[in-house]
Amino acid sequence: MEQLQRLPGVGPKSAQRLALHILKRPESEVEALAQALIEAKKQIGLCSVCFHLSAEAVCEICRNPNRENQTICVVVDSRDVIALEKTREFKGKYHVLGGVISPMDGIGPEQLNIQALVRRVSQQQPQEVILAISPSVEGETTTLYVGQLLKPFTKVTRIAFGLPVGGDLEYADEVTLARALEGRRELD
Amino acid sequence: MEQLQRLPGVGPKSAQRLALHILKRPESEVEALAQALIEAKKQIGLCSVCFHLSAEAVCEICRNPNRENQTICVVVDSRDVIALEKTREFKGKYHVLGGVISPMDGIGPEQLNIQALVRRVSQQQPQEVILAISPSVEGETTTLYVGQLLKPFTKVTRIAFGLPVGGDLEYADEVTLARALEGRRELD
């Protein structure tokens, strides 16, 4: 239970429930779970190009010849890659920063995969780098910092902020509404 | 209780609770509430210019000389005017459509304040009309329909759709993420 409680979203009650569940299962099943955890940890590392989770030195997306090299989408986390892949809209490559700049938590640019990104962009010279970073205070800092570093090499864009699709004007917070107004575009 | 149950969000249980509460209050208080309802209904009508709720023939926003006349923001409902006013970002005038085009519910363009809008825009010739309509199926239909009618007279824009501020990439639905990617803008 102590070990299980260290997992995210598992409190004392869930830990007890999980532990009791495990005690009821046959030994072979428990061993399979334990083995899967060890194997995953052993085999999955970071892609040496984009820092996305990968079982190989270079990840599937970076190796895929059908994906274009002219656009790199910069995200904070591997979870963001997975979320963007689900949209099936983006056909370029990714770069995972591994976090956001947060001096309060002792995270400076050197703790993130920013230097590798600048090197990659200066060498590959893609046509566009899209910054897809959530607009928190730390996210904005990171967007501006990375943007300044990349501008000498390529066109730098950022994703749109505004009303979520299916969202109602009335339920949107004021900052989102202000951004939606500010970011308005001409109707085609 | 029967009467109270007709209010939005009031079910049988709430109606009973409200009714019993009212029976416990002094008569003067109950009369004040009843009177307020009658007065509100009697005094509040629609602004003859923009169709926002108003106690006067022309609403406060339309009468305010400090608001500029060059931008008209088109919304579905008076609630949207209130939501946009809270942002303090918009300094122009409004036009309330009173609903969205929805053939399923028997609502065509003629049931909405669209004709009045086209007349208003063709006469006043504002520099810009911003369509601030939620992106539901009916909302999109309404946006495109109104946009086509107004384009001969003025520049027509629509508010931005994308990631809500404070929202996390990971938690955004796929359509919103796709819109956020599609609507990306160059970093200044």
Tab-separated table of C-alpha atoms in Angstrom, chain A residues 171, chain B residues 1-18 79:
chain	number	residue	atom	x	y	z
A	171	TYR	CA	-19.676	29.675	-19.785
B	1	MET	CA	-45.421	24.382	-6.781
B	2	GLU	CA	-46.904	23.799	-10.217
B	3	GLN	CA	-46.047	27.376	-11.212
B	4	LEU	CA	-42.523	27.234	-9.775
B	5	GLN	CA	-41.746	24.008	-11.642
B	6	ARG	CA	-42.063	25.859	-14.931
B	7	LEU	CA	-38.901	27.849	-14.118
B	8	PRO	CA	-35.647	26.568	-15.681
B	9	GLY	CA	-33.663	24.259	-13.419
B	10	VAL	CA	-36.493	23.850	-10.917
B	11	GLY	CA	-37.675	20.266	-10.542
B	12	PRO	CA	-40.400	18.879	-8.241
B	13	LYS	CA	-38.085	18.792	-5.191
B	14	SER	CA	-36.754	22.338	-5.622
B	15	ALA	CA	-40.279	23.578	-6.269
B	16	GLN	CA	-41.451	22.082	-2.999
B	17	ARG	CA	-38.484	23.562	-1.149
B	18	LEU	CA	-39.114	27.021	-2.637
B	79	ARG	CA	-26.485	36.580	-21.754
